[in-house]
């Protein structure tokens, strides 16, 4: 399993748009083969800081996800809502 954790600091005027875009992305992504989890979490102390957590069964599932029409359409809109761009981090469980 691969977990992707993405910190997102959004512009105040784009906050609601960002939330609705992620909800739309999550709705599509959760139906994809290999998607285990796709959630957005809000920082309790900073309402402009969000953490997007995705879990996928394998790298191939992520690659397929990144080629979907909804990914290609929604991700650029999400990026336009951000105050700064921070690369996502990928993790795997050590057993």
Backbone as a chain_set.jsonl record, in Angstrom:
{"seq": "XXXXXXXXXXXXXXXXXXXXXXXXXXXXXXXXXXXXXXXXXXXXXXXXXXXXXXXXXXXXXXXXXXXXXXXXXXXXXXXXXXXXXXXXXXXXXXX", "coords": {"N": [[0.832, -1.17, 0.0], [0.465, 2.258, -0.741], [0.783, 5.439, 0.623], [-0.17, 8.724, 0.093], [0.603, 11.906, 1.097], [-0.384, 15.154, 1.215], [0.31, 18.442, 1.835], [-1.579, 21.37, 1.932], [-1.797, 24.719, 1.508], [-4.041, 27.171, 1.271], [-5.378, 29.996, -0.56], [-7.219, 32.535, 1.072], [-9.557, 33.531, -0.163], [-10.095, 31.495, -1.9], [-10.744, 29.268, -0.499], [-13.279, 27.858, -0.089], [-13.775, 27.042, -2.715], [-11.579, 25.351, -3.144], [-12.146, 23.29, -1.278], [-14.557, 22.269, -2.384], [-13.622, 21.365, -4.861], [-11.827, 19.333, -4.086], [-13.614, 17.597, -2.856], [-15.097, 16.818, -5.075], [-13.069, 15.538, -6.557], [-12.447, 13.476, -4.758], [-14.822, 12.028, -4.754], [-14.838, 10.895, -7.34], [-12.342, 9.537, -7.31], [-12.502, 7.641, -5.249], [-13.963, 5.639, -6.404], [-12.265, 4.401, -8.09], [-10.244, 1.655, -9.201], [-8.131, 0.172, -6.855], [-8.032, 2.304, -5.089], [-7.896, 2.987, -1.746], [-8.313, 4.842, 0.244], [-9.314, 8.243, 0.395], [-9.08, 11.242, 1.571], [-9.807, 14.501, 2.909], [-8.42, 16.676, 5.227], [-8.748, 19.202, 7.681], [-6.715, 21.647, 9.18], [-6.919, 22.227, 12.579], [-6.154, 24.565, 13.837], [-5.548, 26.311, 11.801], [-7.476, 27.398, 9.365], [-6.864, 27.57, 6.692], [-5.129, 25.654, 6.001], [-4.791, 22.491, 4.751], [-4.786, 18.924, 4.721], [-4.357, 16.452, 2.476], [-5.032, 13.118, 2.181], [-4.229, 10.187, 0.638], [-4.663, 6.761, -0.116], [-3.406, 4.019, -1.803], [-3.476, 0.837, -3.448], [-1.294, -0.006, -5.032], [1.56, 1.247, -6.939], [0.96, 1.301, -9.667], [-1.783, 1.751, -9.672], [-1.899, 4.394, -8.835], [-0.622, 5.636, -10.968], [-2.485, 5.135, -13.022], [-4.644, 6.555, -11.967], [-3.624, 9.169, -12.111], [-3.861, 9.66, -14.79], [-6.513, 9.899, -15.379], [-9.491, 11.506, -16.68], [-10.827, 13.176, -14.792], [-8.796, 13.739, -12.918], [-6.929, 15.143, -14.508], [-8.458, 17.366, -15.131], [-9.32, 18.501, -12.661], [-7.115, 18.794, -10.868], [-5.339, 20.936, -11.799], [-7.021, 23.123, -11.229], [-7.24, 22.911, -8.479], [-4.596, 23.439, -7.77], [-4.452, 26.123, -8.482], [-5.737, 27.314, -6.406], [-4.033, 27.387, -4.311], [-1.854, 28.932, -1.908], [0.813, 28.482, -1.804], [3.022, 26.161, -3.381], [3.593, 22.901, -2.474], [5.427, 19.962, -2.576], [3.948, 16.707, -2.705], [4.184, 13.899, -0.468], [5.196, 10.498, -0.506], [4.518, 7.413, 1.033], [5.232, 4.139, 2.335], [4.045, 1.28, 4.102], [5.913, -0.224, 6.661], [6.403, -3.465, 7.469]], "CA": [[0.0, 0.0, 0.0], [1.181, 3.526, -0.803], [0.045, 6.578, 1.153], [0.267, 10.034, -0.389], [0.198, 12.977, 2.0], [-0.177, 16.43, 0.552], [-0.032, 19.646, 2.588], [-2.144, 22.381, 1.046], [-2.082, 26.025, 2.096], [-4.855, 27.798, 0.228], [-5.714, 31.406, -0.453], [-8.462, 32.685, 1.826], [-10.69, 33.715, -1.068], [-10.27, 30.254, -2.678], [-10.934, 28.174, 0.455], [-14.477, 27.067, -0.393], [-13.581, 26.417, -4.029], [-10.653, 24.239, -2.948], [-12.876, 22.21, -0.608], [-15.493, 21.615, -3.313], [-12.848, 20.642, -5.872], [-11.321, 18.097, -3.482], [-14.767, 16.703, -2.679], [-15.392, 16.255, -6.402], [-11.988, 14.602, -6.863], [-12.594, 12.316, -3.885], [-15.979, 11.252, -5.219], [-14.378, 10.101, -8.491], [-11.182, 8.711, -6.974], [-12.91, 6.517, -4.396], [-14.54, 4.607, -7.265], [-11.204, 3.831, -8.914], [-9.596, 0.426, -8.762], [-6.907, 0.364, -6.088], [-8.154, 3.382, -4.107], [-8.263, 2.513, -0.416], [-8.744, 5.981, 1.044], [-9.082, 9.558, -0.197], [-9.715, 12.14, 2.525], [-9.296, 15.851, 3.134], [-8.493, 17.052, 6.631], [-8.489, 20.618, 7.913], [-5.937, 21.991, 10.369], [-7.801, 22.789, 13.603], [-5.698, 25.903, 14.199], [-5.389, 27.16, 10.62], [-8.493, 26.964, 8.401], [-6.348, 27.642, 5.319], [-4.184, 24.545, 5.846], [-5.473, 21.213, 4.58], [-3.956, 17.761, 4.449], [-5.036, 15.472, 1.63], [-4.432, 11.803, 2.408], [-4.685, 9.163, -0.305], [-4.016, 5.458, 0.013], [-3.588, 3.207, -3.009], [-2.928, -0.514, -3.294], [0.036, -0.116, -5.653], [1.998, 2.376, -7.76], [0.237, 1.273, -10.949], [-3.089, 2.373, -9.448], [-1.656, 5.841, -8.791], [-0.333, 6.059, -12.339], [-3.768, 5.154, -13.735], [-5.397, 7.674, -11.388], [-3.06, 10.42, -12.621], [-4.213, 9.796, -16.211], [-7.96, 9.982, -15.546], [-9.984, 12.839, -17.073], [-11.126, 14.035, -13.641], [-7.522, 14.195, -12.356], [-6.363, 16.161, -15.404], [-9.301, 18.559, -15.099], [-9.491, 19.097, -11.333], [-5.853, 19.122, -10.187], [-4.888, 22.314, -12.078], [-7.906, 24.054, -10.519], [-6.835, 22.846, -7.07], [-3.304, 24.143, -7.655], [-4.709, 27.56, -8.592], [-6.28, 27.765, -5.117], [-2.999, 27.316, -3.278], [-1.004, 30.084, -1.626], [2.165, 28.03, -2.141], [3.064, 24.786, -3.87], [4.441, 22.012, -1.674], [5.339, 18.612, -3.14], [3.345, 15.637, -1.9], [5.108, 12.86, -0.02], [4.673, 9.126, -0.63], [5.001, 6.52, 2.076], [4.74, 2.768, 2.349], [4.056, 0.681, 5.432], [6.967, -1.192, 6.957], [5.821, -4.536, 8.286]], "C": [[0.883, 1.242, 0.0], [0.256, 4.619, -0.278], [0.669, 7.849, 0.607], [-0.285, 11.07, 0.574], [0.608, 14.299, 1.375], [-0.634, 17.566, 1.461], [-0.492, 20.71, 1.607], [-2.467, 23.635, 1.84], [-2.792, 26.829, 1.02], [-5.062, 29.287, 0.5], [-7.077, 31.54, 0.219], [-9.683, 32.78, 0.913], [-10.988, 32.473, -1.922], [-10.581, 29.05, -1.793], [-12.119, 27.28, 0.087], [-14.371, 26.366, -1.742], [-12.665, 25.206, -3.893], [-11.371, 23.043, -2.321], [-13.811, 21.513, -1.591], [-14.767, 20.862, -4.42], [-12.324, 19.317, -5.317], [-12.461, 17.111, -3.261], [-15.138, 16.04, -4.004], [-14.341, 15.212, -6.779], [-12.129, 13.327, -6.042], [-13.727, 11.416, -4.353], [-15.593, 10.356, -6.399], [-13.315, 9.081, -8.075], [-11.555, 7.484, -6.16], [-13.523, 5.371, -5.192], [-13.476, 3.877, -8.09], [-10.649, 2.551, -8.306], [-8.31, 0.774, -8.013], [-6.972, 1.483, -5.066], [-8.67, 2.804, -2.797], [-8.891, 3.657, 0.381], [-8.432, 7.27, 0.292], [-9.805, 10.571, 0.676], [-9.024, 13.494, 2.593], [-9.484, 16.179, 4.608], [-8.067, 18.507, 6.771], [-7.72, 20.795, 9.223], [-6.868, 22.697, 11.366], [-7.432, 24.235, 13.918], [-5.559, 26.849, 13.01], [-6.372, 26.697, 9.549], [-8.073, 27.076, 6.934], [-5.314, 26.554, 5.038], [-4.965, 23.238, 5.825], [-4.441, 20.128, 4.321], [-4.805, 16.766, 3.651], [-4.294, 14.15, 1.789], [-5.07, 10.803, 1.454], [-3.956, 7.869, 0.021], [-4.417, 4.622, -1.192], [-2.925, 1.859, -2.805], [-1.519, -0.614, -3.862], [0.304, 1.088, -6.563], [1.243, 2.434, -9.081], [-1.138, 1.909, -10.824], [-2.97, 3.898, -9.425], [-1.413, 6.365, -10.202], [-1.604, 6.119, -13.181], [-4.617, 6.333, -13.273], [-4.934, 9.004, -11.988], [-3.375, 10.664, -14.094], [-5.72, 9.933, -16.445], [-8.382, 11.391, -15.95], [-10.262, 13.745, -15.864], [-9.849, 14.554, -12.979], [-6.964, 15.34, -13.203], [-7.167, 17.459, -15.404], [-9.259, 19.27, -13.746], [-8.176, 19.547, -10.699], [-5.336, 20.52, -10.542], [-5.743, 23.375, -11.376], [-7.573, 24.072, -9.029], [-5.536, 23.622, -6.865], [-3.495, 25.657, -7.69], [-5.277, 28.151, -7.298], [-5.204, 27.891, -4.045], [-2.209, 28.612, -3.155], [0.454, 29.758, -1.938], [2.094, 26.564, -2.541], [4.069, 23.995, -3.041], [4.319, 20.615, -2.269], [4.697, 17.624, -2.162], [4.425, 14.623, -1.534], [4.422, 11.51, -0.127], [5.345, 8.242, 0.407], [4.504, 5.112, 1.827], [4.907, 2.213, 3.751], [5.223, -0.283, 5.546], [6.371, -2.218, 7.89], [6.9, -5.394, 8.887]], "O": [[1.922, 1.275, 0.659], [-0.904, 4.714, -0.68], [1.886, 8.027, 0.653], [-1.487, 11.111, 0.837], [1.773, 14.53, 1.053], [-1.809, 17.652, 1.817], [0.137, 20.922, 0.571], [-3.311, 23.613, 2.736], [-2.211, 27.133, -0.022], [-4.937, 29.76, 1.629], [-7.982, 30.747, -0.04], [-10.72, 32.177, 1.189], [-12.02, 32.413, -2.59], [-10.672, 27.928, -2.29], [-11.962, 26.065, -0.033], [-14.822, 25.231, -1.895], [-12.943, 24.151, -4.464], [-11.219, 21.913, -2.785], [-13.853, 20.283, -1.628], [-15.248, 19.824, -4.874], [-12.372, 18.294, -6.001], [-12.285, 15.909, -3.462], [-15.454, 14.851, -4.047], [-14.679, 14.131, -7.263], [-11.953, 12.226, -6.562], [-13.603, 10.191, -4.347], [-15.982, 9.188, -6.446], [-13.387, 7.909, -8.446], [-10.989, 6.408, -6.356], [-13.592, 4.245, -4.698], [-13.762, 2.854, -8.713], [-10.589, 2.384, -7.088], [-7.504, 1.574, -8.486], [-6.062, 1.613, -4.248], [-9.745, 2.208, -2.749], [-9.873, 3.464, 1.097], [-7.4, 7.372, -0.371], [-11.016, 10.747, 0.542], [-7.82, 13.611, 2.364], [-10.563, 15.987, 5.168], [-7.161, 18.98, 6.085], [-8.037, 20.172, 10.236], [-7.531, 23.67, 11.006], [-8.306, 25.043, 14.232], [-5.463, 28.062, 13.194], [-6.119, 25.692, 8.885], [-8.838, 26.718, 6.038], [-4.699, 26.531, 3.972], [-5.703, 22.922, 6.758], [-3.368, 20.383, 3.774], [-5.847, 16.306, 4.119], [-3.086, 14.07, 1.563], [-6.284, 10.599, 1.46], [-2.781, 7.879, 0.389], [-5.59, 4.529, -1.552], [-1.936, 1.746, -2.081], [-0.646, -1.231, -3.254], [-0.608, 1.841, -6.907], [0.923, 3.522, -9.559], [-1.615, 2.54, -11.767], [-3.841, 4.603, -9.935], [-1.936, 7.412, -10.582], [-1.783, 7.049, -13.967], [-5.231, 7.024, -14.086], [-5.753, 9.857, -12.33], [-3.172, 11.772, -14.59], [-6.156, 10.07, -17.588], [-7.71, 12.363, -15.605], [-9.967, 14.939, -15.903], [-9.819, 15.697, -12.523], [-6.575, 16.38, -12.672], [-6.616, 18.532, -15.65], [-9.172, 20.497, -13.688], [-8.139, 20.593, -10.051], [-4.921, 21.242, -9.636], [-5.225, 24.417, -10.973], [-7.619, 25.124, -8.391], [-5.399, 24.372, -5.898], [-2.781, 26.391, -7.006], [-5.29, 29.37, -7.129], [-5.457, 28.452, -2.979], [-1.931, 29.293, -4.142], [1.235, 30.642, -2.292], [1.217, 25.825, -2.095], [5.236, 24.37, -2.923], [3.204, 20.127, -2.449], [4.892, 17.711, -0.95], [5.446, 14.51, -2.212], [3.224, 11.387, 0.126], [6.554, 8.307, 0.629], [3.473, 4.913, 1.184], [5.798, 2.625, 4.495], [5.486, -1.064, 4.632], [5.89, -1.884, 8.973], [6.602, -6.348, 9.606]]}, "num_chains": 1, "name": "protein.A"}
